[in-house]
Short mmCIF file of C-alpha atoms and ligand atoms in Angstrom, two decimals:
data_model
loop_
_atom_site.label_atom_id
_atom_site.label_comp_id
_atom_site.label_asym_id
_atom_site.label_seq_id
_atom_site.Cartn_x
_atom_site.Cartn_y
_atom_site.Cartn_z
CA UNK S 11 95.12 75.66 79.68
CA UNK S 12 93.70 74.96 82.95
CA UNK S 13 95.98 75.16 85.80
CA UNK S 14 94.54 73.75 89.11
CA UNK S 15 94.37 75.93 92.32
CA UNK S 16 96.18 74.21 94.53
CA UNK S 17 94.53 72.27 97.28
CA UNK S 18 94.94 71.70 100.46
CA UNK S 19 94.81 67.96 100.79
CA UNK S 20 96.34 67.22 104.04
CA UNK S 21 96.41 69.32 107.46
CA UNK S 22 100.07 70.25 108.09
CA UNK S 23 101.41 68.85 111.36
CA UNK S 24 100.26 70.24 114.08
CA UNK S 25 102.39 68.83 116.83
CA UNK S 26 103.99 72.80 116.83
CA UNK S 27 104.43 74.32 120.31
CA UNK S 28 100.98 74.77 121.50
CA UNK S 29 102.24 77.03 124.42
CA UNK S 30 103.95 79.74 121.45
CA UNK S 31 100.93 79.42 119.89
CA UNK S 32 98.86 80.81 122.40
CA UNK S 33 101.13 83.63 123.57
CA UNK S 34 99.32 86.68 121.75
CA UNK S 35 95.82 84.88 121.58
CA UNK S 36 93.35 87.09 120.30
CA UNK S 37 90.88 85.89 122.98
CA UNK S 38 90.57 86.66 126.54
CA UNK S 39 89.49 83.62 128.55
CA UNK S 40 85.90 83.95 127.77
CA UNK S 41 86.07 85.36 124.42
CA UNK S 42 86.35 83.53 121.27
CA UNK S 43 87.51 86.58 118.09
CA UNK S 44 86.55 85.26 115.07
CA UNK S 45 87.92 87.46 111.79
CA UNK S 46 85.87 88.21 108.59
CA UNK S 47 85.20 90.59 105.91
CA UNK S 48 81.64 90.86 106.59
CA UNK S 49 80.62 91.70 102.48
CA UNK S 50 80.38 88.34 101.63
CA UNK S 51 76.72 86.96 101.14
CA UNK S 52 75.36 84.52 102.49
CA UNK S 53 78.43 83.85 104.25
CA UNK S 54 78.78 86.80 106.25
CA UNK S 55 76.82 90.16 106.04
CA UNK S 56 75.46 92.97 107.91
CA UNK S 57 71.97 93.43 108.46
CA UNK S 58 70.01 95.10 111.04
CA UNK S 59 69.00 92.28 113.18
CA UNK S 60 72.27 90.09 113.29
CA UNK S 61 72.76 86.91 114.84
CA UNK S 62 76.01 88.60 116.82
CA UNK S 63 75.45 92.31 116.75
CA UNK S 64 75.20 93.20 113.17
CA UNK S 65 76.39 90.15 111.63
CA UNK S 66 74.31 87.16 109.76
CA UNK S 67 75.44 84.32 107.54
CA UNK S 68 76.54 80.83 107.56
CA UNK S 69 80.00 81.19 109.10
CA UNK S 70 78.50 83.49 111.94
CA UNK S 71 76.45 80.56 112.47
CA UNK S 72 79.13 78.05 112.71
CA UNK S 73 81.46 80.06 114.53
CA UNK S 74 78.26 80.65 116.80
CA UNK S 75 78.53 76.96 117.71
CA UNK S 76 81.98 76.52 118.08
CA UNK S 77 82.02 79.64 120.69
CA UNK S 78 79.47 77.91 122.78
CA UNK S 79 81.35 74.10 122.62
CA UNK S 80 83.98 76.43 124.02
CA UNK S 81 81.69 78.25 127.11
CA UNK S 82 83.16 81.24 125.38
CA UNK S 83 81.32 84.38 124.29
CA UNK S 84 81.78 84.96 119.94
CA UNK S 85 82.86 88.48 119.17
CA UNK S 86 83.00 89.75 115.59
CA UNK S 87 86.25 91.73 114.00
CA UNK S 88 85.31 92.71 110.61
CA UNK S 89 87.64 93.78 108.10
CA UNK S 90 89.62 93.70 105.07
CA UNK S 91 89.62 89.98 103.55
CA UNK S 92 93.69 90.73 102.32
CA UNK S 93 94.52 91.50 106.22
CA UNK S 94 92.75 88.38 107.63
CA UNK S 95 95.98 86.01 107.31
CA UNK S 96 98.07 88.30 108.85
CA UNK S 97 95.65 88.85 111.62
CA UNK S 98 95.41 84.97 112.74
CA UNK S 99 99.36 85.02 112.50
CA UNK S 100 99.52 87.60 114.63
CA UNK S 101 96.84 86.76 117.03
CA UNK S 102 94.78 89.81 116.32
CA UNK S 103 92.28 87.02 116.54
CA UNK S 104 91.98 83.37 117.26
CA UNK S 105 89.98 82.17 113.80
CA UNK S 106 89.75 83.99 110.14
CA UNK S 107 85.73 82.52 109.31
CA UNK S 108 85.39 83.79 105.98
CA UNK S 109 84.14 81.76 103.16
CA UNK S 110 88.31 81.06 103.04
CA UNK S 111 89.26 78.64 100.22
CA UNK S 112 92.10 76.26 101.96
CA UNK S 113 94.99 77.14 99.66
CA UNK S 114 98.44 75.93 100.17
CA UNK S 115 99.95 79.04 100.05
CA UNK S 116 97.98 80.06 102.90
CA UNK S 117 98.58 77.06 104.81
CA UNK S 118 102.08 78.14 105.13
CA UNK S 119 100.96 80.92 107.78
CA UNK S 120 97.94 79.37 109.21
CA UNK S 121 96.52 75.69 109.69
CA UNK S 122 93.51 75.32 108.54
CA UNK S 123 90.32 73.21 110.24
CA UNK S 124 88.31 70.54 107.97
CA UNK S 125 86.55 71.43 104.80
CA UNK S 126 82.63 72.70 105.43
CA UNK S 127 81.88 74.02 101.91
CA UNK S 128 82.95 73.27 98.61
CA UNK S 129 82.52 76.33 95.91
CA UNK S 130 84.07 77.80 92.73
CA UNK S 131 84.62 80.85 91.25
CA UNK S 132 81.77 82.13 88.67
CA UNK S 133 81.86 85.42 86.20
CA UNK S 134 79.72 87.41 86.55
CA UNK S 135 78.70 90.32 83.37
CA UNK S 136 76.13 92.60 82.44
CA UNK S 137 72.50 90.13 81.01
CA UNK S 138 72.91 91.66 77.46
CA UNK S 139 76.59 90.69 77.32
CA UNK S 140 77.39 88.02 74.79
CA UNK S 141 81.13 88.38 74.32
CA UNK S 142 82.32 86.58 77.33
CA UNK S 143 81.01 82.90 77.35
CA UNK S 144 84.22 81.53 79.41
CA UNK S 145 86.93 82.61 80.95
CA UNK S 146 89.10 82.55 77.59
CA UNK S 147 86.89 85.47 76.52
CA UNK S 148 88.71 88.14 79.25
CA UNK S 149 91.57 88.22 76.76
CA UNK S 150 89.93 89.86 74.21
CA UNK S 151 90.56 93.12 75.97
CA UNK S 152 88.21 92.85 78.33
CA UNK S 153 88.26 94.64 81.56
CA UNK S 154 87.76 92.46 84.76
CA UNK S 155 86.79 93.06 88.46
CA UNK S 156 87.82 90.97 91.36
CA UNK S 157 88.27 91.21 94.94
CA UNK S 158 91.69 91.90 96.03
CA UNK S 159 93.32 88.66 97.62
CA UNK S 160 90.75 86.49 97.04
CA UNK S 161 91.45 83.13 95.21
CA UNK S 162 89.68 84.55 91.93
CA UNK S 163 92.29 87.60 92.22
CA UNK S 164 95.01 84.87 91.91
CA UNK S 165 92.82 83.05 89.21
CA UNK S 166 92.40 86.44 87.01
CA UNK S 167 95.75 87.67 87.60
CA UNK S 168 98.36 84.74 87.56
CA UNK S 169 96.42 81.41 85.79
CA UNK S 170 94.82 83.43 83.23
CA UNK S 171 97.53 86.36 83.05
CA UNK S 172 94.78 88.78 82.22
CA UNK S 173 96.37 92.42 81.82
CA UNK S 174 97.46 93.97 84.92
CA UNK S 175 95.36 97.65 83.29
CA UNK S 176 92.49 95.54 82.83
CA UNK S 177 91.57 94.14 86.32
CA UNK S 178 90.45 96.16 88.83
CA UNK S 179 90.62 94.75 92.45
CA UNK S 180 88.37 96.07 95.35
CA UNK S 181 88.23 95.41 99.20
CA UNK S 182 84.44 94.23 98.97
CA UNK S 183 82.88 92.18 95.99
CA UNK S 184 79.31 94.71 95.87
CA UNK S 185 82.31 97.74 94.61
CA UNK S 186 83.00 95.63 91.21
CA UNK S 187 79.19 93.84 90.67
CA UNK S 188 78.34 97.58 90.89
CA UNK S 189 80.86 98.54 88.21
CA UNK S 190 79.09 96.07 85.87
CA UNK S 191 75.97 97.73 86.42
CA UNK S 192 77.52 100.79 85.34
CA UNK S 193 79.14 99.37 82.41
CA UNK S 194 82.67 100.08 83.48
CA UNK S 195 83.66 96.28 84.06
CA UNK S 196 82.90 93.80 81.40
CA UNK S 197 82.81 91.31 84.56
CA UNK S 198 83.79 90.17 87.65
CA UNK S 199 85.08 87.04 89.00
CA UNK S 200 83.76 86.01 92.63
CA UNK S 201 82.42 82.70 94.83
CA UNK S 202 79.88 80.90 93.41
CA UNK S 203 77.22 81.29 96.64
CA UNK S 204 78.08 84.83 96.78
CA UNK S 205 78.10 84.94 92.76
CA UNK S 206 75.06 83.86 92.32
CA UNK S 207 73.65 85.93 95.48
CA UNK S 208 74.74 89.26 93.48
CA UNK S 209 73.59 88.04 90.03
CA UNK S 210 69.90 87.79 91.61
CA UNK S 211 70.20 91.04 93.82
CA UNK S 212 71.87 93.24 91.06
CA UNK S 213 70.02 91.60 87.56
CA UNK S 214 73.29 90.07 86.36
CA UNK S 215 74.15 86.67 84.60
CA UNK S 216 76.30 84.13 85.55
CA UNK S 217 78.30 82.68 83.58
CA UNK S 218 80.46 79.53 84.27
CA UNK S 219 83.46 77.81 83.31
CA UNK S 220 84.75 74.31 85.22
CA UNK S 221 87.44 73.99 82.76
CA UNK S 222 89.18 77.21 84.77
CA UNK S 223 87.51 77.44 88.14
CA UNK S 224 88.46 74.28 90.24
CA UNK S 225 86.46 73.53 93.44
CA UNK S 226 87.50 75.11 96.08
CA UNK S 227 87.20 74.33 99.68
CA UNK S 228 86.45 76.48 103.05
CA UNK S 229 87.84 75.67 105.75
CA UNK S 230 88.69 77.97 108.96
CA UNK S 231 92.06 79.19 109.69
CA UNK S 232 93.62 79.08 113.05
CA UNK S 233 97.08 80.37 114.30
CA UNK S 234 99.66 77.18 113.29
CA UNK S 235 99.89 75.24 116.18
CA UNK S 236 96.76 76.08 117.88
CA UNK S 237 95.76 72.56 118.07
CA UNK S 238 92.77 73.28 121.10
CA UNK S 239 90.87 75.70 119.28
CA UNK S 240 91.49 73.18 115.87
CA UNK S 241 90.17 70.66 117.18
CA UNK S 242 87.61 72.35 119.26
CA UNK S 243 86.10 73.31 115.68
CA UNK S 244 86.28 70.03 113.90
CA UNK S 245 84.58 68.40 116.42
CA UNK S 246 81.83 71.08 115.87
CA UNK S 247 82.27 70.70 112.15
CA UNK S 248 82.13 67.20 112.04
CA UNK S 249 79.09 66.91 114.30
CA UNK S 250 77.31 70.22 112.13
CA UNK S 251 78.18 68.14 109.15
CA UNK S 252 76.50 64.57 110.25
CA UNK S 253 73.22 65.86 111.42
CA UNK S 254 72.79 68.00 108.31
CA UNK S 255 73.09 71.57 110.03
CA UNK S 256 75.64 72.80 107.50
CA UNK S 257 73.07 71.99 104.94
CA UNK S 258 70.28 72.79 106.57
CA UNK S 259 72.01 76.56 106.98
CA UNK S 260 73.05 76.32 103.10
CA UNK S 261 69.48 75.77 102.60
CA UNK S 262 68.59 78.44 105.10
CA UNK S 263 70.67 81.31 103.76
CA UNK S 264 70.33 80.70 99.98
N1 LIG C 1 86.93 81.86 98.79
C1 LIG C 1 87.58 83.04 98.40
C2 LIG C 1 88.97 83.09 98.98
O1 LIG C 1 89.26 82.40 99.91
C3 LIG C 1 86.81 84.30 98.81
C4 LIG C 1 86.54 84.39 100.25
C5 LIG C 1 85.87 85.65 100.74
O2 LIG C 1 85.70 86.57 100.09
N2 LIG C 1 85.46 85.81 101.90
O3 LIG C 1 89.79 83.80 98.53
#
């Protein structure tokens, strides 16, 4: 029963008034706001010494470099993943940079840059659980934790049609991999990076299951229209992408 998340195969047009677009910009002149939820290892996370204030991880990187192809100055709004849509519609800020999978339902606010990651989702459960060995196994009454918004929200909620009692939805991933420690989830569904990044931090197994989790690909989202700042980051992408810096942070943050 595997229904595929949709894509997003092709970048909508972006011939859409540039000069709308711009009205409400986030940025100031020199500034380039970039939106996250800053719980998302090894994405984006806080940490004493950040690379921009507080914040570390591969998109703070990468936005990094697409601040400076701009002569602009990066600065950092963290907060709720569910509110980051909203917030590039609005103008709040210029770019959401958030480990976002490219969905076409989202692509109906924003427009979204090139891909720079391909992931899926993963379960994570407790290492002495042997009742859920795919994602078939939530059914039997088992209780489920997810991030609320995220693409393995939809996944839980809508292509497996887990109960609505049985899933429990939090604003940061850590909330739910702690509930497995404490044995009130069964498990959680989450990004494979990140997944895997909790598993080792928190003593959990991963467990996966291709024929439910699709790839999924991460791409930044910009206000529709915005077609400078667009293609301001693909050209950073691309280049990041041909001499092996994406990689080379992958490899870097693991
Ligand atoms: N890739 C997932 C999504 O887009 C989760 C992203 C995130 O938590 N930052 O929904």
């Amino acid at each position: 029963m595997k229904k595929k998340l949709v894509k997003l195969v092709s970048l909508s047009a972006a011939a859409v008034m540039a000069a709308a677009a711009l009205a409400g910009c986030g940025s100031s002149d020199d500034t380039l706001v970039m939106g996250t939820n800053a719980a998302f290892p090894p994405f984006e996370y806080t940490t004493s010494e950040g690379l921009v204030d507080e914040f570390d991880g591969i998109d703070v990187a990468i936005a990094l470099k697409i601040a400076e192809s701009m002569d602009k100055t990066l600065v950092i709004e963290d907060m709720e993943f569910d509110g980051l849509i909203a917030s590039v519609k609005t103008g709040k800020i210029d770019m959401a940079v958030a480990g976002m999978t490219a969905t076409e339902e989202r692509a109906q606010s924003v427009d979204f840059s090139d891909t720079y990651f391909v992931a899926s989702q993963v379960i994570l459960v407790a290492q002495d659980n042997e009742d859920i060995l795919s994602a078939a196994d939530f059914l039997n009454d088992k209780t489920v934790g997810v991030v609320l918004g995220y693409t393995g929200d939809s996944i839980v909620t809508e292509t497996l049609g887990v109960a609505e009692d049985k899933i429990t939805r939090a604003n940061r991933a850590i909330d739910v991999v702690q509930d497995v420690k404490n044995g009130k989830l069964d498990a959680v569904v989450v990004d494979s990076a990140t997944g895997k990044a909790l598993a080792e931090k928190n003593d959990l197994k991963v467990v996966e299951d291709p024929s439910v989790f699709d790839t999924e690909e991460y791409a930044i989202a910009v206000q529709k229209g915005n077609t400078e700042l667009l293609d301001a980051i693909n050209a950073v992408l691309a280049e990041m992408k041909e001499n092996g810096e994406i990689d080379a942070l992958a490899e870097q943050y693991n």
